[in-house]
Coordinates of N, CA and C in Angstrom, one line a residue:
Chain A
M25 N 131.7 70.4 76.6 CA 130.9 70.5 77.8 C 130.2 69.1 78.2
S26 N 130.8 68.6 79.3 CA 130.3 67.3 79.6 C 129.3 67.3 80.8
M27 N 129.1 68.4 81.4 CA 128.2 68.4 82.5 C 126.9 69.2 82.1
T28 N 125.9 69.0 83.0 CA 124.7 69.7 82.8 C 124.7 71.0 83.6
M29 N 124.3 72.1 82.9 CA 124.4 73.4 83.6 C 122.9 73.9 83.8
K30 N 122.6 74.4 85.0 CA 121.4 74.8 85.2 C 121.2 76.4 85.6
L31 N 120.3 77.0 85.0 CA 120.1 78.4 85.2 C 118.8 78.7 85.7
H32 N 118.6 79.7 86.6 CA 117.3 79.9 87.2 C 117.1 81.5 87.2
Y33 N 115.8 81.9 86.8 CA 115.6 83.3 86.9 C 114.2 83.6 87.3
D34 N 114.0 84.6 88.2 CA 112.7 85.2 88.6 C 112.3 86.1 87.7
V35 N 111.1 86.1 87.1 CA 110.7 87.2 86.2 C 109.5 88.0 86.9
S36 N 109.8 89.2 87.0 CA 108.9 90.2 87.8 C 107.7 90.5 86.8
G37 N 106.6 90.5 87.4 CA 105.5 90.8 86.6 C 105.0 92.1 86.3
D38 N 105.6 93.1 87.0 CA 105.2 94.5 87.0 C 106.0 95.3 86.2
D39 N 107.0 94.9 85.5 CA 107.9 95.7 84.9 C 108.1 95.3 83.4
F40 N 107.3 95.8 82.5 CA 107.4 95.4 81.0 C 108.7 95.8 80.4
T41 N 109.3 96.9 80.9 CA 110.5 97.4 80.2 C 111.8 96.3 80.6
R42 N 111.7 95.6 81.7 CA 112.7 94.6 82.0 C 112.3 93.2 81.4
A43 N 111.1 93.0 80.9 CA 110.9 91.8 80.2 C 112.0 91.4 79.1
G44 N 112.5 90.3 79.1 CA 113.5 89.9 78.1 C 115.0 89.9 78.8
E45 N 115.0 90.4 79.9 CA 116.2 90.5 80.6 C 116.9 88.9 80.8
A46 N 116.0 88.0 81.3 CA 116.4 86.7 81.5 C 116.8 85.9 80.2
S47 N 116.0 86.2 79.2 CA 116.2 85.5 77.8 C 117.7 86.1 77.3
G48 N 117.9 87.4 77.6 CA 119.1 88.0 77.0 C 120.3 87.3 77.8
K49 N 120.1 87.1 79.0 CA 121.2 86.5 79.8 C 121.5 85.0 79.4
V50 N 120.4 84.3 79.1 CA 120.5 82.9 78.7 C 121.2 82.9 77.3
K51 N 120.8 83.8 76.5 CA 121.5 83.9 75.1 C 122.9 84.1 75.2
A52 N 123.4 85.1 76.1 CA 124.7 85.4 76.3 C 125.6 84.2 76.8
K53 N 124.9 83.5 77.8 CA 125.5 82.3 78.4 C 125.7 81.2 77.2
L54 N 124.7 80.9 76.4 CA 124.9 79.9 75.4 C 126.0 80.2 74.4
R55 N 126.0 81.6 74.1 CA 127.0 82.1 73.2 C 128.4 81.7 73.6
Q56 N 128.5 82.1 74.9 CA 129.8 82.0 75.7 C 130.2 80.6 75.7
L57 N 129.2 79.6 75.8 CA 129.6 78.2 75.8 C 129.9 77.6 74.4
G58 N 129.7 78.4 73.4 CA 130.1 78.1 72.0 C 129.0 77.3 71.3
I59 N 127.8 77.3 71.8 CA 126.7 76.6 71.2 C 126.3 77.0 69.8
D60 N 126.0 76.1 68.9 CA 125.6 76.5 67.6 C 124.7 77.8 67.5
P61 N 125.1 78.8 66.7 CA 124.4 80.0 66.7 C 122.9 79.9 66.3
T62 N 122.6 78.9 65.5 CA 121.2 78.7 65.1 C 120.3 78.2 66.3
A63 N 121.0 77.3 67.1 CA 120.2 76.7 68.1 C 120.1 77.8 69.2
V64 N 121.1 78.7 69.4 CA 121.1 79.8 70.3 C 119.9 80.7 70.0
R65 N 119.8 81.1 68.7 CA 118.7 81.9 68.4 C 117.4 81.4 68.6
R66 N 117.2 80.0 68.3 CA 115.9 79.4 68.5 C 115.5 79.4 69.9
V67 N 116.5 79.1 70.7 CA 116.3 79.2 72.3 C 115.9 80.6 72.7
A68 N 116.7 81.6 72.2 CA 116.4 83.0 72.6 C 115.1 83.5 72.2
I69 N 114.6 83.1 71.0 CA 113.3 83.5 70.6 C 112.1 83.0 71.3
A70 N 112.3 81.6 71.5 CA 111.2 80.9 72.2 C 111.2 81.4 73.6
L71 N 112.3 81.5 74.3 CA 112.4 81.9 75.6 C 111.9 83.4 75.8
Y72 N 112.2 84.2 74.9 CA 111.8 85.6 75.0 C 110.3 85.7 74.8
E73 N 109.7 85.0 73.9 CA 108.2 85.0 73.7 C 107.6 84.5 75.1
G74 N 108.2 83.5 75.6 CA 107.7 82.9 76.9 C 107.8 83.9 78.0
E75 N 108.9 84.6 78.1 CA 109.1 85.6 79.1 C 108.2 86.8 79.1
I76 N 107.9 87.2 77.8 CA 106.8 88.3 77.6 C 105.6 87.8 78.1
N77 N 105.2 86.6 77.7 CA 104.0 86.0 78.3 C 103.8 86.0 79.7
L78 N 105.0 85.6 80.4 CA 104.9 85.6 81.9 C 104.5 87.0 82.4
V79 N 105.2 88.1 81.7 CA 105.0 89.4 82.3 C 103.6 89.9 81.8
I80 N 103.2 89.8 80.6 CA 101.9 90.4 80.2 C 100.6 89.6 80.5
H81 N 100.8 88.3 80.7 CA 99.6 87.5 81.1 C 99.5 86.9 82.5
A82 N 100.7 86.7 83.0 CA 100.7 85.8 84.3 C 101.1 86.6 85.4
G83 N 101.5 87.8 85.3 CA 102.0 88.5 86.5 C 103.3 88.1 87.0
G84 N 104.2 87.6 86.1 CA 105.5 87.1 86.4 C 105.6 85.7 86.7
G85 N 106.8 85.1 86.9 CA 106.9 83.7 87.1 C 108.4 83.3 87.2
E86 N 108.7 82.1 86.9 CA 110.2 81.6 86.9 C 110.5 81.0 85.6
I87 N 111.8 81.0 85.4 CA 112.4 80.3 84.2 C 113.5 79.5 84.7
D88 N 113.5 78.3 84.3 CA 114.6 77.3 84.5 C 115.1 76.8 83.2
V89 N 116.4 76.8 83.0 CA 116.9 76.4 81.8 C 118.1 75.3 82.1
E90 N 118.1 74.2 81.3 CA 119.1 73.2 81.7 C 119.8 73.0 80.4
I91 N 121.1 73.1 80.5 CA 121.9 72.9 79.2 C 122.6 71.6 79.3
S92 N 122.5 70.7 78.5 CA 123.3 69.5 78.4 C 124.0 69.4 77.1
P93 N 124.9 68.4 76.9 CA 125.4 68.3 75.6 C 124.4 67.9 74.5
E94 N 123.4 67.3 74.9 CA 122.4 66.9 73.9 C 121.3 67.9 73.6
E95 N 120.9 68.6 74.6 CA 119.7 69.5 74.4 C 119.6 70.6 75.5
I96 N 118.8 71.6 75.1 CA 118.6 72.7 76.0 C 117.1 72.6 76.4
T97 N 116.8 72.5 77.6 CA 115.4 72.4 78.1 C 115.0 73.7 78.9
M98 N 113.9 74.2 78.6 CA 113.5 75.4 79.2 C 112.1 75.1 79.9
V99 N 111.9 75.6 81.2 CA 110.7 75.4 81.9 C 110.2 76.8 82.4
L100 N 109.0 77.2 82.0 CA 108.6 78.5 82.5 C 107.3 78.3 83.3
T101 N 107.4 78.7 84.5 CA 106.3 78.4 85.6 C 105.6 79.7 86.0
D102 N 104.3 79.7 86.1 CA 103.8 80.9 86.6 C 102.4 80.4 87.4
Q103 N 102.0 81.3 88.3 CA 100.8 81.2 89.0 C 99.7 82.2 88.7
G104 N 99.7 82.3 87.3 CA 98.8 83.2 86.6 C 97.4 82.7 86.4
P105 N 96.6 83.2 85.5 CA 95.1 82.8 85.4 C 95.0 81.5 84.7
G106 N 96.0 81.0 84.0 CA 95.9 79.7 83.2 C 95.4 80.0 81.8
I107 N 95.5 79.0 81.0 CA 95.0 79.2 79.6 C 93.7 78.5 79.5
A108 N 92.6 79.2 79.1 CA 91.4 78.6 79.0 C 91.2 77.5 77.9
D109 N 91.8 77.8 76.7 CA 91.6 77.0 75.6 C 92.9 76.8 74.9
V110 N 93.7 75.8 75.2 CA 95.2 75.8 74.8 C 95.2 75.6 73.1
E111 N 94.3 74.9 72.6 CA 94.2 74.6 71.2 C 94.0 76.0 70.5
K112 N 93.1 76.8 71.0 CA 92.9 78.1 70.4 C 94.1 79.1 70.6
A113 N 94.7 79.0 71.9 CA 95.9 79.8 72.1 C 97.0 79.5 71.2
M114 N 97.1 78.2 70.6 CA 98.1 77.8 69.7 C 97.9 78.3 68.3
T115 N 96.8 78.8 68.0 CA 96.4 79.2 66.7 C 97.0 80.6 66.4
E116 N 97.7 80.7 65.2 CA 98.3 82.0 65.0 C 97.3 83.1 64.7
G117 N 97.5 84.1 65.5 CA 96.6 85.3 65.3 C 95.5 85.4 66.4
F118 N 95.4 84.3 67.2 CA 94.5 84.3 68.3 C 95.1 85.0 69.6
S119 N 94.6 86.1 70.1 CA 95.2 86.7 71.3 C 94.2 87.1 72.2
T120 N 94.5 87.1 73.5 CA 93.6 87.6 74.6 C 94.2 88.9 75.1
A121 N 95.3 89.4 74.4 CA 96.1 90.6 74.9 C 95.2 91.8 74.8
S122 N 95.4 92.7 75.7 CA 94.6 93.9 75.6 C 95.2 94.9 74.7
E123 N 94.4 95.9 74.4 CA 94.9 97.0 73.5 C 96.2 97.6 73.9
N124 N 96.3 97.8 75.3 CA 97.5 98.2 75.9 C 98.8 97.5 75.5
I125 N 98.6 96.1 75.6 CA 99.8 95.2 75.3 C 100.0 95.4 73.8
R126 N 99.0 95.4 73.0 CA 99.3 95.6 71.5 C 100.0 96.9 71.3
S127 N 99.7 98.0 71.9 CA 100.4 99.2 71.6 C 101.9 99.1 72.0
L128 N 102.2 98.0 72.8 CA 103.6 97.8 73.2 C 104.3 97.0 72.2
G129 N 103.6 96.5 71.2 CA 104.2 95.8 70.0 C 104.0 94.2 70.3
F130 N 103.2 93.8 71.2 CA 103.0 92.3 71.4 C 101.5 92.2 71.3
G131 N 101.1 90.7 71.5 CA 99.7 90.4 71.4 C 99.2 90.3 70.1
A132 N 100.1 89.9 69.1 CA 99.6 89.6 67.7 C 99.0 88.1 67.7
G133 N 99.2 87.4 68.8 CA 98.7 86.0 68.7 C 99.7 85.1 68.1
M134 N 100.9 85.5 68.2 CA 102.1 84.7 67.7 C 102.9 84.1 68.7
G135 N 102.7 84.4 69.9 CA 103.7 83.9 71.0 C 103.8 82.4 71.0
L136 N 102.7 81.7 71.5 CA 102.7 80.3 71.6 C 103.0 79.5 70.3
P137 N 102.5 80.0 69.2 CA 102.9 79.4 67.9 C 104.3 79.5 67.7
N138 N 104.8 80.7 68.0 CA 106.2 81.0 67.7 C 107.2 80.0 68.6
M139 N 106.7 79.8 69.9 CA 107.5 78.9 70.8 C 107.5 77.6 70.2
K140 N 106.4 77.1 69.7 CA 106.4 75.8 69.2 C 107.3 75.6 67.9
K141 N 107.1 76.6 67.1 CA 107.9 76.7 65.9 C 109.4 76.6 66.1
Y142 N 110.0 77.4 67.1 CA 111.4 77.4 67.3 C 111.9 76.3 68.1
T143 N 111.1 75.4 68.6 CA 111.6 74.3 69.5 C 111.3 73.0 69.0
D144 N 111.9 72.0 69.5 CA 111.7 70.6 69.0 C 110.5 70.0 69.7
Q145 N 110.4 70.4 71.0 CA 109.3 69.8 71.8 C 108.6 70.8 72.7
M146 N 107.5 70.9 72.8 CA 106.8 71.9 73.7 C 105.5 71.3 74.3
K147 N 105.4 71.4 75.5 CA 104.3 70.9 76.3 C 103.8 72.0 77.2
I148 N 102.4 72.0 77.2 CA 101.8 73.1 78.1 C 100.9 72.4 79.2
D149 N 101.2 72.6 80.4 CA 100.3 72.1 81.6 C 99.8 73.5 82.1
T150 N 98.4 73.5 82.1 CA 97.7 74.6 82.6 C 96.5 74.3 83.2
K151 N 96.1 75.1 84.4 CA 94.8 74.8 85.0 C 94.4 76.3 85.4
L152 N 93.1 76.5 85.0 CA 92.5 77.8 85.1 C 92.6 78.3 86.7
G153 N 92.9 79.4 86.9 CA 93.0 80.0 88.2 C 94.2 79.5 89.0
E154 N 95.0 78.6 88.5 CA 96.1 78.0 89.2 C 97.5 78.4 88.6
G155 N 97.5 78.4 87.3 CA 98.7 78.7 86.6 C 99.2 77.8 85.4
T156 N 100.3 78.1 84.9 CA 100.7 77.4 83.7 C 102.2 77.0 83.8
T157 N 102.5 75.9 83.3 CA 103.9 75.5 83.2 C 104.1 75.1 81.8
I158 N 105.2 75.6 81.1 CA 105.5 75.3 79.8 C 106.8 74.7 79.7
Y159 N 107.0 73.5 79.0 CA 108.2 72.8 78.9 C 108.6 72.9 77.4
M160 N 109.9 73.3 77.2 CA 110.3 73.4 75.8 C 111.7 72.8 75.7
T161 N 112.1 72.1 74.5 CA 113.4 71.5 74.4 C 113.9 71.9 72.9
V162 N 115.2 72.2 72.8 CA 115.9 72.5 71.6 C 117.0 71.5 71.6
K163 N 117.0 70.6 70.7 CA 118.1 69.5 70.5 C 119.3 70.2 69.9
L164 N 120.5 69.7 70.4 CA 121.7 70.4 70.0 C 122.4 69.2 68.9
Chain B
M12 N 125.6 97.1 50.9 CA 125.7 98.5 51.5 C 126.1 98.4 53.0
T13 N 126.5 99.5 53.6 CA 126.8 99.5 55.1 C 125.7 100.2 55.8
I14 N 125.8 100.1 57.1 CA 124.9 100.9 58.0 C 124.9 102.3 57.7
S15 N 126.1 102.8 57.5 CA 126.3 104.2 57.1 C 125.5 104.6 55.8
D16 N 125.5 103.7 54.9 CA 124.8 103.9 53.6 C 123.3 104.1 53.9
V17 N 122.8 103.1 54.8 CA 121.4 103.1 55.1 C 121.1 104.4 55.7
K18 N 121.9 105.0 56.7 CA 121.6 106.2 57.2 C 121.5 107.4 56.2
N19 N 122.4 107.4 55.2 CA 122.4 108.5 54.2 C 121.1 108.3 53.4
I20 N 120.8 107.1 52.9 CA 119.6 106.8 52.1 C 118.3 107.2 52.7
V21 N 118.1 107.0 54.0 CA 116.9 107.3 54.6 C 117.0 108.7 55.4
S22 N 118.0 109.4 55.2 CA 118.3 110.7 55.9 C 118.1 110.5 57.4
A23 N 118.7 109.6 58.0 CA 118.6 109.3 59.5 C 119.8 110.0 60.2
E24 N 119.6 110.0 61.5 CA 120.7 110.5 62.4 C 121.1 109.3 63.2
I25 N 122.3 109.1 63.4 CA 122.8 108.0 64.3 C 122.7 108.5 65.7
I26 N 122.1 107.5 66.5 CA 121.9 107.9 67.9 C 123.0 107.2 68.8
C27 N 123.3 106.0 68.4 CA 124.4 105.3 69.1 C 125.0 104.2 68.3
G28 N 126.1 103.8 68.5 CA 126.7 102.7 67.9 C 127.6 103.1 66.6
E29 N 128.0 104.4 66.6 CA 128.8 105.0 65.6 C 129.9 104.1 65.1
E30 N 130.5 103.4 66.1 CA 131.7 102.6 65.8 C 131.4 101.3 65.0
H31 N 130.0 101.0 64.8 CA 129.7 99.8 64.0 C 129.1 100.2 62.7
I32 N 129.2 101.4 62.2 CA 128.4 101.8 61.0 C 129.0 101.3 59.7
N33 N 130.2 100.6 59.8 CA 130.6 100.1 58.6 C 130.3 98.7 58.4
K34 N 129.5 98.1 59.3 CA 128.9 96.7 59.1 C 128.1 96.7 57.9
E35 N 128.2 95.4 57.2 CA 127.4 95.2 56.1 C 126.0 95.0 56.2
V36 N 125.0 95.6 55.4 CA 123.6 95.4 55.5 C 123.1 94.8 54.1
T37 N 122.4 93.7 54.2 CA 121.9 93.2 52.9 C 120.3 93.0 53.0
T38 N 119.8 93.0 54.2 CA 118.4 92.7 54.4 C 117.7 93.5 55.6
A39 N 116.5 93.7 55.4 CA 115.8 94.5 56.5 C 114.4 93.8 56.8
F40 N 113.8 94.2 57.8 CA 112.5 93.7 58.2 C 111.8 95.1 58.8
G41 N 110.5 95.4 58.3 CA 109.8 96.5 58.9 C 108.5 96.1 59.5
S42 N 108.4 96.5 60.8 CA 107.1 96.3 61.4 C 107.0 97.0 62.8
D43 N 105.8 97.3 63.2 CA 105.6 97.9 64.5 C 105.2 96.8 65.4
M44 N 105.0 95.7 65.0 CA 104.6 94.4 65.9 C 105.7 93.6 66.1
M45 N 106.3 93.6 67.4 CA 107.5 92.8 67.7 C 107.1 91.3 67.5
S46 N 105.9 91.0 67.8 CA 105.4 89.6 67.7 C 105.6 89.1 66.3
D47 N 105.3 89.9 65.3 CA 105.5 89.6 63.9 C 107.0 89.6 63.5
V48 N 107.7 90.4 64.2 CA 109.2 90.4 63.8 C 109.8 89.1 64.3
L49 N 109.3 88.6 65.5 CA 109.9 87.4 66.0 C 109.4 86.2 65.2
A50 N 108.1 86.3 64.7 CA 107.6 85.2 64.0 C 108.1 85.1 62.5
F51 N 108.4 86.1 61.9 CA 108.7 86.1 60.5 C 110.2 86.5 60.1
A52 N 110.9 87.2 61.0 CA 112.3 87.6 60.7 C 113.3 86.5 60.7
K53 N 114.2 86.4 59.7 CA 115.2 85.4 59.9 C 116.4 86.1 59.2
D54 N 117.5 86.2 59.7 CA 118.7 86.7 59.3 C 118.6 88.1 58.7
Q55 N 117.7 88.9 59.1 CA 117.7 90.2 58.6 C 118.5 91.1 59.4
C56 N 119.2 92.1 58.9 CA 120.2 92.8 59.5 C 119.7 94.1 60.3
V57 N 118.6 94.7 59.6 CA 118.0 96.0 60.1 C 116.6 95.8 60.5
L58 N 116.2 96.3 61.6 CA 114.7 96.4 61.9 C 114.4 97.9 61.9
I59 N 113.4 98.0 60.9 CA 112.7 99.3 60.7 C 111.4 99.3 61.4
T60 N 111.2 100.3 62.4 CA 110.0 100.2 63.2 C 109.7 101.7 63.7
G61 N 108.4 101.8 63.9 CA 107.9 103.0 64.5 C 107.5 102.9 66.0
L62 N 107.7 101.6 66.4 CA 107.4 101.4 67.9 C 108.7 101.8 68.6
C63 N 108.6 102.4 69.8 CA 109.7 102.9 70.5 C 109.6 102.4 72.0
N64 N 110.1 101.3 72.4 CA 110.1 100.9 73.8 C 111.3 99.9 73.9
P65 N 111.7 99.5 75.1 CA 112.8 98.6 75.3 C 112.7 97.3 74.6
Q66 N 111.5 96.9 74.3 CA 111.4 95.6 73.8 C 111.7 95.5 72.2
V67 N 111.9 96.7 71.6 CA 112.4 96.8 70.2 C 113.9 96.4 70.2
I68 N 114.6 96.8 71.2 CA 116.1 96.5 71.3 C 116.2 95.0 71.7
R69 N 115.3 94.6 72.6 CA 115.4 93.2 73.0 C 115.1 92.2 71.8
T70 N 114.0 92.6 71.1 CA 113.8 91.8 69.9 C 114.9 91.8 68.9
A71 N 115.5 92.9 68.7 CA 116.7 93.0 67.8 C 117.8 92.1 68.2
E72 N 117.9 92.1 69.6 CA 119.0 91.3 70.3 C 118.7 89.8 70.0
M73 N 117.6 89.4 70.2 CA 117.1 87.9 70.0 C 117.5 87.4 68.7
L74 N 117.3 88.4 67.7 CA 117.4 87.9 66.2 C 118.7 88.3 65.7
D75 N 119.7 88.6 66.5 CA 120.9 89.0 66.1 C 121.0 90.2 65.1
M76 N 120.1 91.1 65.1 CA 120.0 92.2 64.2 C 121.1 93.2 64.7
I77 N 121.7 94.0 63.7 CA 122.8 94.8 64.0 C 122.3 96.3 64.1
C78 N 121.1 96.6 63.6 CA 120.8 98.0 63.6 C 119.3 98.2 63.6
V79 N 118.8 99.2 64.4 CA 117.4 99.5 64.4 C 117.2 100.9 63.9
C80 N 116.3 101.1 62.9 CA 116.0 102.3 62.4 C 114.6 102.8 62.8
F81 N 114.5 103.8 63.7 CA 113.1 104.4 64.0 C 112.7 105.3 63.0
V82 N 111.4 105.1 62.6 CA 110.8 106.0 61.6 C 109.8 107.0 62.3
R83 N 109.2 107.8 61.5 CA 108.2 108.8 62.0 C 108.8 109.7 63.1
G84 N 109.9 109.9 63.2 CA 110.5 110.8 64.1 C 110.6 110.3 65.6
K85 N 110.4 109.0 65.8 CA 110.5 108.3 67.0 C 111.8 108.5 67.6
R86 N 112.1 108.7 68.9 CA 113.3 108.9 69.4 C 113.5 107.9 70.6
P87 N 114.5 107.1 70.6 CA 114.6 106.1 71.9 C 115.1 106.9 73.1
D88 N 114.7 106.4 74.3 CA 115.1 107.1 75.5 C 116.4 106.6 76.0
E89 N 116.9 107.1 77.1 CA 118.2 106.9 77.5 C 118.4 105.3 77.9
D90 N 117.3 104.7 78.5 CA 117.3 103.2 78.8 C 117.5 102.5 77.6
M91 N 116.9 102.8 76.6 CA 116.9 102.1 75.3 C 118.3 102.3 74.7
I92 N 118.8 103.4 74.7 CA 120.1 103.7 74.2 C 121.2 102.8 74.9
A93 N 121.1 102.9 76.3 CA 122.0 102.0 77.2 C 122.0 100.5 76.7
L94 N 120.8 100.0 76.6 CA 120.5 98.6 76.2 C 121.2 98.4 74.9
A95 N 121.0 99.2 73.9 CA 121.6 99.0 72.5 C 123.0 99.0 72.6
K96 N 123.6 100.0 73.4 CA 125.0 100.1 73.4 C 125.7 98.9 73.9
E97 N 125.1 98.4 75.1 CA 125.6 97.1 75.6 C 125.7 96.0 74.7
R98 N 124.7 96.0 73.7 CA 124.7 94.9 72.8 C 125.3 95.1 71.4
G99 N 125.9 96.3 71.4 CA 126.5 96.8 70.1 C 125.6 96.9 68.9
I100 N 124.3 97.4 69.2 CA 123.3 97.5 68.1 C 123.3 98.9 67.8
V101 N 123.4 99.3 66.6 CA 123.3 100.8 66.1 C 121.8 101.2 66.1
L102 N 121.7 102.4 66.7 CA 120.3 103.0 66.6 C 120.3 104.2 65.8
M103 N 119.3 104.4 64.9 CA 119.2 105.6 64.1 C 117.8 106.1 64.0
A104 N 117.6 107.2 63.8 CA 116.1 107.8 63.7 C 116.0 108.7 62.5
T105 N 114.8 108.5 61.7 CA 114.6 109.3 60.6 C 113.2 109.9 60.7
E106 N 112.9 111.0 60.1 CA 111.5 111.7 60.1 C 110.6 111.0 59.1
E107 N 111.2 110.2 58.3 CA 110.5 109.5 57.1 C 109.6 108.5 57.7
R108 N 108.5 108.2 57.0 CA 107.5 107.3 57.4 C 108.0 105.8 57.0
M109 N 107.4 104.7 57.5 CA 107.8 103.5 57.2 C 107.8 103.1 55.8
F110 N 106.7 103.4 55.1 CA 106.7 103.2 53.7 C 107.8 103.7 53.0
A111 N 108.1 104.9 53.1 CA 109.2 105.7 52.3 C 110.5 105.0 52.7
T112 N 110.7 104.9 53.9 CA 111.9 104.2 54.4 C 112.2 103.0 53.8
C113 N 111.3 102.0 53.7 CA 111.5 100.7 53.2 C 111.7 100.9 51.6
G114 N 110.9 101.7 51.1 CA 110.9 102.0 49.6 C 112.3 102.4 49.1
K115 N 112.8 103.4 49.9 CA 114.1 104.0 49.5 C 115.2 102.9 49.7
L116 N 115.1 102.0 50.7 CA 116.2 101.1 50.9 C 116.0 100.0 49.8
Y117 N 114.8 99.6 49.5 CA 114.6 98.6 48.5 C 115.0 98.9 47.2
E118 N 114.9 100.3 46.8 CA 115.3 100.9 45.6 C 116.9 100.8 45.4
K119 N 117.5 100.8 46.6 CA 119.0 100.7 46.6 C 119.5 99.3 46.7
G120 N 118.7 98.4 46.8 CA 119.1 96.9 46.7 C 118.8 96.1 48.0
V121 N 118.4 96.8 49.1 CA 118.2 96.1 50.4 C 116.9 95.1 50.1
R122 N 117.0 93.9 50.5 CA 115.8 93.1 50.4 C 115.2 92.6 51.7
G123 N 114.1 91.9 51.6 CA 113.4 91.4 52.8 C 114.0 90.2 53.3
G124 N 114.9 89.5 52.5 CA 115.5 88.3 53.0 C 114.6 87.1 53.2
E125 N 115.0 86.1 53.6 CA 114.2 84.9 53.8 C 113.3 85.1 55.1
S126 N 112.1 84.4 54.9 CA 111.3 84.5 56.2 C 110.9 83.1 56.7
K127 N 110.6 83.1 58.0 CA 110.4 81.8 58.6 C 111.5 80.9 58.5

């Protein structure tokens, strides 16, 4: 693979059952390109956690993925409520998710820590009332 | 053991993916919290859960799991079955509870595998 490939997905905020669709498509694409399975799984998990966050916290958003021979970069953008305390949100077990979300199997406070754990770089830009953009990179 | 052995050990019924039941199983992960599955599972073949929604199938997909075993009599709906079929994931359901399901499989040699 010598070129950079770009993928874009709009994530709907009102359909929890479809959350993960974009991540599944990215995973299939990376597999098809013959990318190392460990890297594929790291991207899939980090992106899936991010996609779930877009749906349960931000009312939807957008996912952009760029695949180059050296790395895979993921950018998740939303116009949601923003993250009040990023440091706290990065703490394992800290969650602002409702009981309803917990009953769906999420909101254990592992989302952002997981995204950091499975990627080589992660950066969060957030502003209360305006939204959040998360940048993640997995090196190949 | 194979997925077929898992089915017999925990008295489960195969819901879909019959064609994959001879695949090898060495490890499993049991949880109702998908966040925890994503955080702690690594290279586990079977997801044992009492949670029943499409995100269970998606979680298994992201982690390359080959089988989901629903406990406590939970039954996946048509959408979940369709998702699993597309991804070649075997779904099975047992009336057993989580603790008994895990215990029976552990007794027969299935392990938790590596975590993190």
